[in-house]
Amino acid sequence: MIAPRQSLPFRFAHFSLQLVLRLWPVETRHWGQALAAELDEIEKPFEALQWALGGLMLFTRASASQFLAWLKLPAGSRLSPASLLPGSAAPVLPKRSRLFSAAILLATVVLFFFPQTREAISTIRASWSGYRGDSSDLRALRNLAARAEKEEDAHTLAFVALVTPDPGRSARLAEQAVTLDPSLIWIYASCGPRPDYNPPPKNGLARLLAADPDNAFPEILAAQVISQASYRTLLAHGTPTQQDTEAAFAANTDWVSHMDRAFRAPRYDSHFNRRWQLTQEVWNRNPNLSVTLIFNGLWAHPLPDFLSTKTYANILVQKALQANAAAHAEQAETLLLEVDSFGRRVTDQGELDLEKFLGLDVSRRATIALRDLYQLLSRTSKSQEAAKRLQLIDDQRDVLMHSFRPMDELRLHALERSALRVQLSAILALLLAVMAAVCLVALEWRSRKSAARKLWLRRVVCLAADWAPAGLLLACVGLLWFFRPYAEILRSAREVTTASAAWHFMHFEGLFALSSTLGGLEQLFTPLRFWQAFTCALVALALFILVRGLHRLKRA
């Protein structure tokens, strides 16, 4: 029969008490030693386990009590301070307890769990990079794509395909999205983000042309693939003239075929509103997405090829003039009306101001030629109608040119002031966070050696440890308060149904002011500002020395 003291329960109880005895607080360690001594008097294994369990509970209470007492002390202090050397002074400590600092920092951390705080921090961080994106945005896109592939979410895959900067990955994700949902085939026309030109995938563009034959926009994209290569060839031999460009493009029959079908197509749809509706859907389902992805999603939407469009319009106008010179006035009128009809469709059905401006420009070129043609044919009424039409086009162009500044000056200045307060609050919060972390760690890991010659530095560290956490909390609260106008801009952008309205809300209505304000702040750190501040500091130091010397002389 196994002896009680050699049984497994007794050995486990003895081992557990010996272990906690090593970790027991010094002030109450004699309690643990008494418990361990009493354990040797117990003979029954079950009672030994109960005794060990009671010892563990007592150890937990003692440790918690010691930890609470430690929290009530200032940072850098100990429960059992070492005896001071004769003649040495007590160490300088902060006035606030660790518990106070921990409570303030915990309240600051809780703020970061609010959606408004995360949105503000994400937007400000994006503004610091000029909304160009960074590695965290790429990781977010990869995670979003991985989840969408797992859930077979075609719309999310399409969104990632439209905003990812990698053309190869964009084409692969677009293929997966269209396979899952064929109605998303329009995304092939939206791939190829600006400012760098990336042609849409060849197979995807061919499928889009077949699926949407009545739309002029895919035909213009197909023509742009050809015109870009041809124009680069012309640039390799010098700066081409307009005649050189027209001749080179007209010599390519594929380019002419695409542009002819584009000018004859009954519809013009660049899918900008569809893209925004897709972006809005994914954004509302994933509210933590960086505003950089949303902002660049609007910015990167491809525009119609201005070069191809204007070049083909000029070619048709030149053909019309040649036909009129050959006494084929009806053919000339038909060609010019075709050009004007295409310009009207782009103006009426275009979703971007730049598209409308392009349509008006094409119509203006055709209308001028029509007015001159009717004057040569002595068709006074037709010539007057063309002149009125030309005046209407000019008025519409003026309206579009002034539509890029829709805000009144008072609101603009108010948003600029808010942007300055937001950026200063964010910078202050960042500095205070670093200061609080460095000072608290420095106090807890202080050197045991006397450092009287660094007493002033320790006082500064203690002062920062006292007030930096509270300052950090106030800076974060102020940041949320000052960010309210921009939170309203983002909320409005989430609700609008058109891409043009969203673009105006996010760009012209002040969101971009957060980034432009940094330019004014950076001016404070230019070499000129540095030497101005340095000179002022030297003058102030000289005045201080002079006033101090006069004061000492007067006292003497």
Coordinates of C-alpha atoms in Angstrom, one line a residue:
M1 CA 0.0 0.0 0.0
I2 CA 1.3 3.5 -0.9
A3 CA 2.1 5.7 2.0
P4 CA 0.0 8.9 2.2
R5 CA 2.9 11.2 1.8
Q6 CA 4.1 9.4 -1.3
S7 CA 0.8 9.5 -3.0
L8 CA 0.2 11.7 -6.1
P9 CA -2.3 14.1 -4.5
F10 CA 0.1 14.8 -1.6
R11 CA 3.0 15.4 -3.9
F12 CA 1.0 17.7 -6.1
A13 CA -0.2 19.8 -3.1
H14 CA 3.4 20.1 -1.8
F15 CA 4.7 21.0 -5.2
S16 CA 2.1 23.7 -5.8
L17 CA 2.7 25.4 -2.4
Q18 CA 6.4 25.4 -2.9
L19 CA 5.9 27.0 -6.3
V20 CA 3.7 29.8 -5.2
L21 CA 6.0 30.3 -2.2
R22 CA 8.7 31.5 -4.6
L23 CA 6.4 34.0 -6.1
W24 CA 4.8 35.2 -2.8
P25 CA 5.1 38.9 -2.0
V26 CA 7.9 39.6 0.5
E27 CA 5.6 41.4 2.9
T28 CA 3.3 38.4 3.5
R29 CA 5.6 35.6 2.6
H30 CA 5.6 34.3 6.2
W31 CA 1.9 33.4 5.6
G32 CA 2.9 31.1 2.8
Q33 CA 5.8 29.6 4.8
A34 CA 3.3 28.8 7.7
L35 CA 0.9 27.1 5.2
A36 CA 3.8 25.0 3.8
A37 CA 4.8 24.0 7.3
E38 CA 1.3 23.0 8.3
L39 CA 1.0 20.8 5.2
D40 CA 3.5 18.4 6.6
E41 CA 1.1 17.7 9.5
I42 CA -1.7 16.6 7.2
E43 CA -1.9 12.9 6.6
K44 CA -4.9 12.5 4.3
P45 CA -4.3 13.2 0.6
F46 CA -7.7 14.8 0.0
E47 CA -7.3 17.2 2.9
A48 CA -3.8 18.1 1.6
L49 CA -5.3 19.1 -1.7
Q50 CA -7.9 21.2 0.1
W51 CA -5.2 22.9 2.1
A52 CA -3.1 23.6 -1.0
L53 CA -6.2 25.1 -2.7
G54 CA -6.8 27.4 0.2
G55 CA -3.1 28.4 0.0
L56 CA -3.5 29.2 -3.6
M57 CA -6.5 31.4 -2.9
L58 CA -4.6 33.2 -0.1
F59 CA -1.7 33.7 -2.5
T60 CA -4.1 35.2 -5.1
R61 CA -5.5 37.6 -2.5
A62 CA -2.0 38.6 -1.3
S63 CA -0.8 39.2 -4.8
A64 CA -3.9 41.2 -5.8
S65 CA -3.5 43.3 -2.6
Q66 CA 0.2 44.0 -3.4
F67 CA -0.6 44.8 -7.0
L68 CA -3.3 47.3 -5.9
A69 CA -0.9 48.9 -3.4
W70 CA 1.7 49.0 -6.2
L71 CA -0.8 50.8 -8.5
K72 CA -1.5 53.4 -5.8
L73 CA 2.1 54.5 -5.8
P74 CA 3.6 56.8 -8.4
A75 CA 5.5 55.4 -11.4
G76 CA 9.1 54.5 -10.5
S77 CA 8.4 53.8 -6.8
R78 CA 8.5 50.5 -5.0
L79 CA 6.6 48.9 -2.2
S80 CA 9.7 48.2 -0.2
P81 CA 12.1 51.0 -1.0
A82 CA 15.8 50.3 -0.4
S83 CA 17.4 52.1 2.5
L84 CA 18.9 55.4 1.4
L85 CA 22.6 56.0 1.8
P86 CA 23.6 58.5 4.5
G87 CA 23.2 62.1 3.2
S88 CA 21.3 61.1 0.1
A89 CA 17.9 62.5 -0.7
A90 CA 14.7 60.6 -1.5
P91 CA 14.3 60.1 -5.3
V92 CA 12.0 62.5 -7.2
L93 CA 8.8 60.8 -8.1
P94 CA 5.7 61.8 -10.0
K95 CA 2.7 63.2 -8.1
R96 CA 0.1 61.0 -9.9
S97 CA -0.3 57.3 -9.1
R98 CA 0.1 54.5 -11.5
L99 CA -3.7 53.8 -11.1
F100 CA -4.5 57.4 -12.2
S101 CA -2.2 57.0 -15.3
A102 CA -3.6 53.5 -16.1
A103 CA -7.2 54.8 -15.8
I104 CA -6.5 57.7 -18.2
L105 CA -4.7 55.5 -20.7
L106 CA -7.5 52.9 -20.5
A107 CA -10.1 55.6 -21.2
T108 CA -8.0 56.7 -24.2
V109 CA -7.8 53.1 -25.5
V110 CA -11.6 52.8 -25.1
L111 CA -12.0 55.8 -27.5
F112 CA -10.3 53.8 -30.2
F113 CA -13.0 51.2 -30.2
F114 CA -15.6 53.7 -31.3
P115 CA -16.2 53.7 -35.1
Q116 CA -16.0 57.5 -35.2
T117 CA -12.4 57.4 -33.8
R118 CA -11.3 54.7 -36.2
E119 CA -12.7 56.6 -39.1
A120 CA -11.0 59.8 -38.0
I121 CA -7.6 58.2 -37.5
S122 CA -7.8 56.3 -40.8
T123 CA -8.8 59.5 -42.7
I124 CA -6.1 61.6 -41.0
R125 CA -3.4 59.0 -41.7
A126 CA -4.5 58.8 -45.3
S127 CA -4.3 62.6 -45.6
W128 CA -0.7 62.5 -44.3
S129 CA 0.2 60.4 -47.4
G130 CA -1.8 62.6 -49.8
Y131 CA -4.3 59.7 -50.2
R132 CA -1.7 57.7 -52.2
G133 CA -2.2 54.6 -50.1
D134 CA 0.4 52.5 -48.2
S135 CA 1.2 48.9 -47.2
S136 CA -1.8 48.8 -44.8
D137 CA -4.2 49.5 -47.6
L138 CA -2.6 46.8 -49.7
R139 CA -3.0 44.3 -46.8
A140 CA -6.6 45.4 -46.4
L141 CA -7.2 44.7 -50.1
R142 CA -5.6 41.3 -49.9
N143 CA -7.7 40.3 -46.9
L144 CA -10.8 41.6 -48.5
A145 CA -10.1 39.6 -51.7
A146 CA -9.3 36.5 -49.7
R147 CA -12.6 36.7 -47.8
A148 CA -14.5 37.5 -51.0
E149 CA -13.0 34.5 -52.8
K150 CA -13.9 32.2 -49.9
E151 CA -17.5 33.6 -49.8
E152 CA -17.8 33.8 -53.6
D153 CA -18.7 37.5 -53.2
A154 CA -18.6 38.8 -56.8
H155 CA -19.2 42.5 -55.9
T156 CA -16.4 42.6 -53.4
L157 CA -14.1 40.9 -55.9
A158 CA -15.1 43.5 -58.5
F159 CA -14.3 46.3 -56.1
V160 CA -10.9 45.0 -55.3
A161 CA -10.2 44.5 -59.0
L162 CA -11.0 48.1 -59.6
V163 CA -8.8 49.6 -56.9
T164 CA -5.8 47.3 -56.7
P165 CA -2.7 48.9 -58.3
D166 CA -1.4 45.6 -59.7
P167 CA -2.7 45.1 -63.3
G168 CA -2.2 41.4 -63.3
R169 CA -4.0 40.8 -60.0
S170 CA -6.7 43.2 -61.1
A171 CA -7.3 41.2 -64.3
R172 CA -7.5 37.9 -62.4
L173 CA -9.9 39.2 -59.8
A174 CA -12.1 40.8 -62.5
E175 CA -12.2 37.5 -64.3
Q176 CA -13.4 35.8 -61.1
A177 CA -16.0 38.4 -60.5
V178 CA -17.5 38.3 -64.0
T179 CA -17.5 34.5 -63.9
L180 CA -19.6 34.7 -60.6
D181 CA -21.8 37.5 -61.9
P182 CA -21.9 38.2 -65.7
S183 CA -23.7 41.5 -65.1
L184 CA -20.4 42.9 -63.8
I185 CA -18.8 42.7 -67.2
W186 CA -18.7 46.5 -67.3
I187 CA -15.8 46.4 -64.9
Y188 CA -13.5 45.6 -67.8
A189 CA -14.1 49.1 -69.0
S190 CA -13.1 50.6 -65.6
C191 CA -9.8 48.7 -65.1
G192 CA -6.6 50.5 -65.9
P193 CA -6.4 53.1 -63.2
R194 CA -4.9 56.5 -63.7
P195 CA -2.5 58.3 -63.7
D196 CA -0.5 55.5 -65.3
Y197 CA -2.2 54.1 -68.4
N198 CA -2.8 50.4 -68.1
P199 CA -4.9 49.0 -71.1
P200 CA -7.8 46.8 -70.1
P201 CA -7.3 43.0 -70.6
K202 CA -7.6 42.0 -74.2
N203 CA -10.0 39.1 -73.6
G204 CA -12.1 41.2 -71.2
L205 CA -12.4 44.1 -73.6
A206 CA -13.4 41.8 -76.4
R207 CA -16.2 40.3 -74.2
L208 CA -17.3 43.8 -73.3
L209 CA -17.5 44.9 -76.9
A210 CA -19.6 41.8 -77.7
A211 CA -21.9 42.2 -74.6
D212 CA -22.5 46.0 -75.0
P213 CA -22.4 46.8 -78.8
D214 CA -24.6 49.9 -78.6
N215 CA -22.3 51.7 -76.2
A216 CA -19.7 54.1 -77.5
F217 CA -17.4 54.0 -74.5
P218 CA -16.0 50.4 -75.0
E219 CA -15.2 51.3 -78.6
I220 CA -13.3 54.4 -77.5
L221 CA -11.3 52.2 -75.1
A222 CA -10.5 49.7 -77.8
A223 CA -9.4 52.6 -80.1
Q224 CA -7.3 54.0 -77.2
V225 CA -5.3 50.8 -77.0
I226 CA -4.3 51.3 -80.6
S227 CA -3.8 55.1 -80.5
Q228 CA -1.5 54.9 -77.4
A229 CA 0.9 52.6 -79.2
S230 CA 0.8 54.7 -82.3
Y231 CA 1.3 57.9 -80.5
R232 CA 4.3 56.6 -78.6
T233 CA 5.9 55.7 -81.9
L234 CA 5.3 59.2 -83.1
L235 CA 6.9 60.7 -80.0
A236 CA 10.0 58.5 -80.5
H237 CA 10.7 60.5 -83.7
G238 CA 10.0 64.0 -82.2
T239 CA 7.0 66.0 -81.3
P240 CA 4.2 65.2 -83.7
T241 CA 1.9 67.8 -85.3
Q242 CA -1.8 67.5 -85.5
Q243 CA -1.6 66.5 -89.1
D244 CA 1.0 63.8 -88.3
T245 CA -1.3 62.4 -85.6
E246 CA -4.4 62.4 -87.8
A247 CA -2.5 60.7 -90.7
A248 CA -1.0 58.0 -88.4
F249 CA -4.3 57.2 -86.8
A250 CA -6.3 57.3 -90.0
A251 CA -3.8 54.8 -91.6
N252 CA -4.9 52.2 -89.0
T253 CA -8.1 50.5 -90.2
D254 CA -8.8 49.0 -86.8
W255 CA -8.7 52.4 -85.1
V256 CA -11.0 53.9 -87.7
S257 CA -13.4 51.0 -87.3
H258 CA -13.6 51.4 -83.6
M259 CA -14.0 55.2 -83.7
D260 CA -16.7 54.9 -86.5
R261 CA -18.7 52.5 -84.4
A262 CA -18.3 54.8 -81.4
F263 CA -19.6 57.9 -83.2
R264 CA -22.5 55.9 -84.6
A265 CA -23.4 54.1 -81.3
P266 CA -26.8 55.2 -79.9
R267 CA -25.5 55.3 -76.2
Y268 CA -22.7 56.6 -74.2
D269 CA -22.1 55.1 -70.7
S270 CA -18.7 55.2 -69.0
H271 CA -20.2 53.2 -66.0
F272 CA -19.0 55.8 -63.5
N273 CA -22.3 55.7 -61.5
R274 CA -22.2 51.9 -61.5
R275 CA -18.7 52.0 -60.2
W276 CA -19.7 54.4 -57.4
Q277 CA -22.8 52.2 -56.5
L278 CA -20.5 49.2 -56.3
T279 CA -18.0 51.1 -54.2
Q280 CA -20.7 52.5 -51.9
E281 CA -22.1 49.0 -51.4
V282 CA -18.8 47.5 -50.4
W283 CA -17.9 50.6 -48.3
N284 CA -21.1 50.4 -46.3
R285 CA -20.6 46.7 -45.7
N286 CA -17.0 47.3 -44.6
P287 CA -17.0 50.7 -42.8
N288 CA -13.4 50.3 -41.7
L289 CA -12.1 50.6 -45.2
S290 CA -9.5 53.4 -45.6
V291 CA -10.9 56.5 -47.3
T292 CA -7.8 56.3 -49.5
L293 CA -9.3 53.3 -51.3
I294 CA -12.6 55.1 -51.8
F295 CA -11.0 58.4 -52.8
N296 CA -8.7 56.7 -55.3
G297 CA -11.5 54.6 -56.6
L298 CA -13.2 57.7 -57.8
W299 CA -10.0 59.3 -59.0
A300 CA -8.8 56.3 -60.9
H301 CA -11.9 55.9 -63.1
P302 CA -10.9 56.0 -66.7
L303 CA -11.9 58.9 -68.9
P304 CA -12.7 58.7 -72.6
D305 CA -9.6 59.1 -74.8
F306 CA -9.6 62.8 -75.6
L307 CA -6.9 62.3 -78.2
S308 CA -8.7 59.7 -80.2
T309 CA -12.1 61.5 -79.9
K310 CA -10.9 64.9 -81.0
T311 CA -8.7 63.4 -83.7
Y312 CA -11.5 61.4 -85.3
A313 CA -13.9 64.4 -85.0
N314 CA -11.3 66.6 -86.9
I315 CA -10.9 63.8 -89.5
L316 CA -14.7 63.8 -90.1
V317 CA -14.8 67.6 -90.2
Q318 CA -12.0 67.6 -92.8
K319 CA -13.9 65.1 -94.9
A320 CA -17.0 67.2 -94.7
L321 CA -15.1 70.3 -95.9
Q322 CA -13.6 68.2 -98.8
A323 CA -17.0 66.9 -99.7
N324 CA -18.4 70.4 -99.8
A325 CA -15.5 71.6 -102.0
A326 CA -16.4 68.7 -104.3
A327 CA -20.0 69.9 -104.5
H328 CA -21.4 67.2 -102.2
A329 CA -23.1 69.6 -99.7
E330 CA -25.5 66.9 -98.4
Q331 CA -22.7 64.5 -97.6
A332 CA -20.8 67.3 -95.8
E333 CA -23.9 68.2 -93.8
T334 CA -24.5 64.5 -92.9
L335 CA -20.9 64.1 -91.6
L336 CA -21.1 67.3 -89.5
L337 CA -24.4 66.3 -88.0
E338 CA -23.0 62.9 -87.1
V339 CA -20.1 64.6 -85.2
D340 CA -22.6 67.0 -83.5
S341 CA -24.9 64.1 -82.6
F342 CA -22.0 62.2 -81.0
G343 CA -21.1 65.3 -79.0
R344 CA -24.7 65.7 -77.8
R345 CA -24.8 62.1 -76.6
V346 CA -21.6 62.5 -74.6
T347 CA -22.8 65.8 -73.1
D348 CA -26.3 64.5 -72.2
Q349 CA -25.3 61.0 -71.1
G350 CA -21.8 61.6 -69.6
E351 CA -21.5 61.3 -65.9
L352 CA -18.4 63.3 -65.4
D353 CA -17.9 67.1 -66.0
L354 CA -14.9 66.3 -68.1
E355 CA -16.9 64.0 -70.3
K356 CA -19.5 66.7 -70.7
F357 CA -16.8 69.2 -71.6
L358 CA -15.4 66.8 -74.2
G359 CA -18.9 66.4 -75.7
L360 CA -19.4 70.1 -75.9
D361 CA -16.0 70.6 -77.5
V362 CA -16.8 68.1 -80.2
S363 CA -20.2 69.7 -80.8
R364 CA -18.6 73.1 -80.9
R365 CA -16.2 72.0 -83.6
A366 CA -19.0 70.5 -85.7
T367 CA -21.4 73.5 -85.1
I368 CA -18.8 76.0 -86.3
A369 CA -18.3 74.0 -89.5
L370 CA -22.1 73.7 -89.9
R371 CA -22.6 77.5 -89.5
D372 CA -19.9 78.2 -92.1
L373 CA -21.4 75.5 -94.4
Y374 CA -24.9 77.0 -94.2
Q375 CA -23.5 80.5 -94.8
L376 CA -21.8 79.3 -98.0
L377 CA -25.1 77.6 -99.1
S378 CA -27.0 80.8 -98.3
R379 CA -29.3 79.0 -95.8
T380 CA -29.9 81.9 -93.5
S381 CA -32.3 80.2 -91.1
K382 CA -30.0 77.2 -90.7
S383 CA -27.0 79.4 -90.2
Q384 CA -28.8 81.4 -87.5
E385 CA -29.9 78.2 -85.7
A386 CA -26.2 77.0 -85.8
A387 CA -25.1 80.4 -84.4
K388 CA -27.6 80.1 -81.5
R389 CA -26.5 76.5 -80.9
L390 CA -22.9 77.7 -80.8
Q391 CA -23.8 80.4 -78.2
L392 CA -25.6 77.7 -76.1
I393 CA -22.6 75.5 -76.2
D394 CA -20.3 78.3 -75.1
D395 CA -22.6 79.1 -72.2
Q396 CA -22.6 75.5 -71.1
R397 CA -18.8 75.4 -71.3
D398 CA -18.6 78.4 -69.0
V399 CA -20.9 76.8 -66.5
L400 CA -18.8 73.7 -66.4
M401 CA -15.6 75.6 -66.0
H402 CA -17.0 77.3 -62.9
S403 CA -18.5 74.2 -61.5
F404 CA -15.2 73.0 -60.1
R405 CA -15.5 75.5 -57.2
P406 CA -19.0 74.9 -55.8
M407 CA -18.2 76.1 -52.2
D408 CA -18.7 79.6 -51.0
E409 CA -15.7 81.2 -49.4
L410 CA -17.1 81.2 -45.9
R411 CA -17.6 77.5 -45.8
L412 CA -14.2 76.9 -47.5
H413 CA -12.4 79.0 -44.9
A414 CA -14.3 77.3 -42.1
L415 CA -13.3 73.8 -43.4
E416 CA -9.7 75.0 -43.7
R417 CA -9.7 76.2 -40.1
S418 CA -11.2 72.9 -39.0
A419 CA -8.5 71.0 -41.0
L420 CA -5.8 73.0 -39.3
R421 CA -7.3 72.2 -35.9
V422 CA -7.7 68.5 -36.8
Q423 CA -4.1 68.1 -38.0
L424 CA -2.7 70.0 -34.9
S425 CA -4.7 67.8 -32.6
A426 CA -3.5 64.6 -34.3
I427 CA 0.1 65.7 -34.2
L428 CA -0.2 66.7 -30.5
A429 CA -1.9 63.4 -29.7
L430 CA 0.9 61.5 -31.4
L431 CA 3.6 63.4 -29.6
L432 CA 1.9 63.0 -26.2
A433 CA 1.5 59.3 -26.8
V434 CA 5.2 58.9 -27.5
M435 CA 6.1 61.1 -24.5
A436 CA 3.8 59.2 -22.1
A437 CA 5.2 55.9 -23.2
V438 CA 8.8 56.9 -23.0
C439 CA 8.5 58.7 -19.6
L440 CA 6.6 55.9 -17.9
V441 CA 9.0 53.2 -19.2
A442 CA 12.0 55.3 -18.2
L443 CA 10.6 55.7 -14.6
E444 CA 9.9 52.0 -14.2
W445 CA 13.3 50.9 -15.6
R446 CA 15.2 53.6 -13.9
S447 CA 18.9 53.2 -12.9
R448 CA 19.5 52.3 -9.2
K449 CA 22.5 54.5 -9.1
S450 CA 22.3 58.0 -7.8
A451 CA 22.0 60.6 -10.6
A452 CA 22.0 63.9 -8.8
R453 CA 23.6 65.6 -11.8
K454 CA 20.5 64.6 -13.8
L455 CA 18.0 65.7 -11.3
W456 CA 16.5 68.4 -13.6
L457 CA 15.9 65.7 -16.3
R458 CA 14.2 63.4 -13.8
R459 CA 11.9 66.3 -12.8
V460 CA 11.0 66.9 -16.4
V461 CA 10.3 63.2 -16.9
C462 CA 8.1 63.1 -13.8
L463 CA 6.2 66.2 -14.9
A464 CA 5.6 64.6 -18.3
A465 CA 4.5 61.3 -16.7
D466 CA 2.0 63.2 -14.6
W467 CA 0.3 65.2 -17.4
A468 CA 1.1 63.5 -20.7
P469 CA -1.6 60.7 -20.3
A470 CA -4.3 63.3 -19.4
G471 CA -3.1 65.5 -22.3
L472 CA -3.3 62.6 -24.6
L473 CA -6.9 61.9 -23.7
L474 CA -7.9 65.6 -24.1
A475 CA -6.1 65.7 -27.5
C476 CA -8.0 62.6 -28.7
V477 CA -11.3 64.1 -27.5
G478 CA -10.4 67.4 -29.3
L479 CA -9.5 65.5 -32.4
L480 CA -13.0 63.8 -32.5
W481 CA -14.6 67.2 -31.9
F482 CA -12.8 69.0 -34.6
F483 CA -13.2 66.1 -37.1
R484 CA -17.0 66.5 -37.0
P485 CA -17.3 68.5 -40.3
Y486 CA -15.3 65.8 -42.1
A487 CA -17.3 63.0 -40.6
E488 CA -20.4 64.7 -42.0
I489 CA -18.7 64.9 -45.4
L490 CA -18.0 61.1 -45.3
R491 CA -21.6 60.4 -44.1
S492 CA -23.0 62.4 -46.9
A493 CA -20.8 60.6 -49.4
R494 CA -22.0 57.3 -48.2
E495 CA -25.6 58.3 -48.9
V496 CA -25.5 60.0 -52.3
T497 CA -26.4 58.0 -55.4
T498 CA -24.3 59.6 -58.1
A499 CA -20.6 59.4 -58.5
S500 CA -20.3 63.1 -59.4
A501 CA -22.0 64.1 -56.2
A502 CA -19.7 61.8 -54.2
W503 CA -16.7 63.3 -55.9
H504 CA -17.8 66.8 -55.0
F505 CA -18.5 65.8 -51.4
M506 CA -15.2 64.1 -50.9
H507 CA -12.9 66.4 -52.9
F508 CA -14.3 69.9 -53.5
E509 CA -16.4 69.9 -50.3
G510 CA -13.3 69.9 -48.2
L511 CA -12.0 66.4 -47.6
F512 CA -8.9 67.2 -49.6
A513 CA -8.3 70.2 -47.4
L514 CA -7.0 67.8 -44.7
S515 CA -4.1 67.0 -47.0
S516 CA -3.5 70.5 -48.4
T517 CA -3.4 71.9 -44.9
L518 CA -0.2 69.9 -44.3
G519 CA 1.5 72.1 -46.9
G520 CA 1.0 75.1 -44.6
L521 CA 2.3 73.2 -41.6
E522 CA 5.3 72.0 -43.5
Q523 CA 6.2 75.7 -44.2
L524 CA 6.9 76.0 -40.4
F525 CA 9.8 73.6 -40.8
T526 CA 11.5 75.0 -43.9
P527 CA 15.2 76.2 -43.6
L528 CA 14.0 79.8 -43.7
R529 CA 11.6 79.3 -40.8
F530 CA 14.3 77.5 -38.9
W531 CA 16.8 80.3 -39.2
Q532 CA 14.1 82.9 -38.3
A533 CA 13.3 81.0 -35.1
F534 CA 17.0 80.5 -34.4
T535 CA 17.6 84.3 -34.7
C536 CA 14.6 85.1 -32.5
A537 CA 15.9 82.6 -29.9
L538 CA 19.3 84.2 -29.9
V539 CA 17.8 87.7 -29.5
A540 CA 15.6 86.5 -26.6
L541 CA 18.7 84.9 -24.9
A542 CA 20.7 88.1 -25.3
L543 CA 17.9 90.2 -23.8
F544 CA 17.5 87.6 -20.9
I545 CA 21.2 87.8 -20.1
L546 CA 21.1 91.6 -20.2
V547 CA 18.1 91.9 -18.0
R548 CA 19.4 89.4 -15.6
G549 CA 22.8 91.2 -15.4
L550 CA 21.1 94.6 -14.7
H551 CA 18.9 92.9 -12.1
R552 CA 21.9 91.5 -10.2
L553 CA 23.7 94.8 -10.5
K554 CA 20.8 96.6 -9.0
R555 CA 20.5 94.1 -6.1
A556 CA 24.3 94.4 -5.4

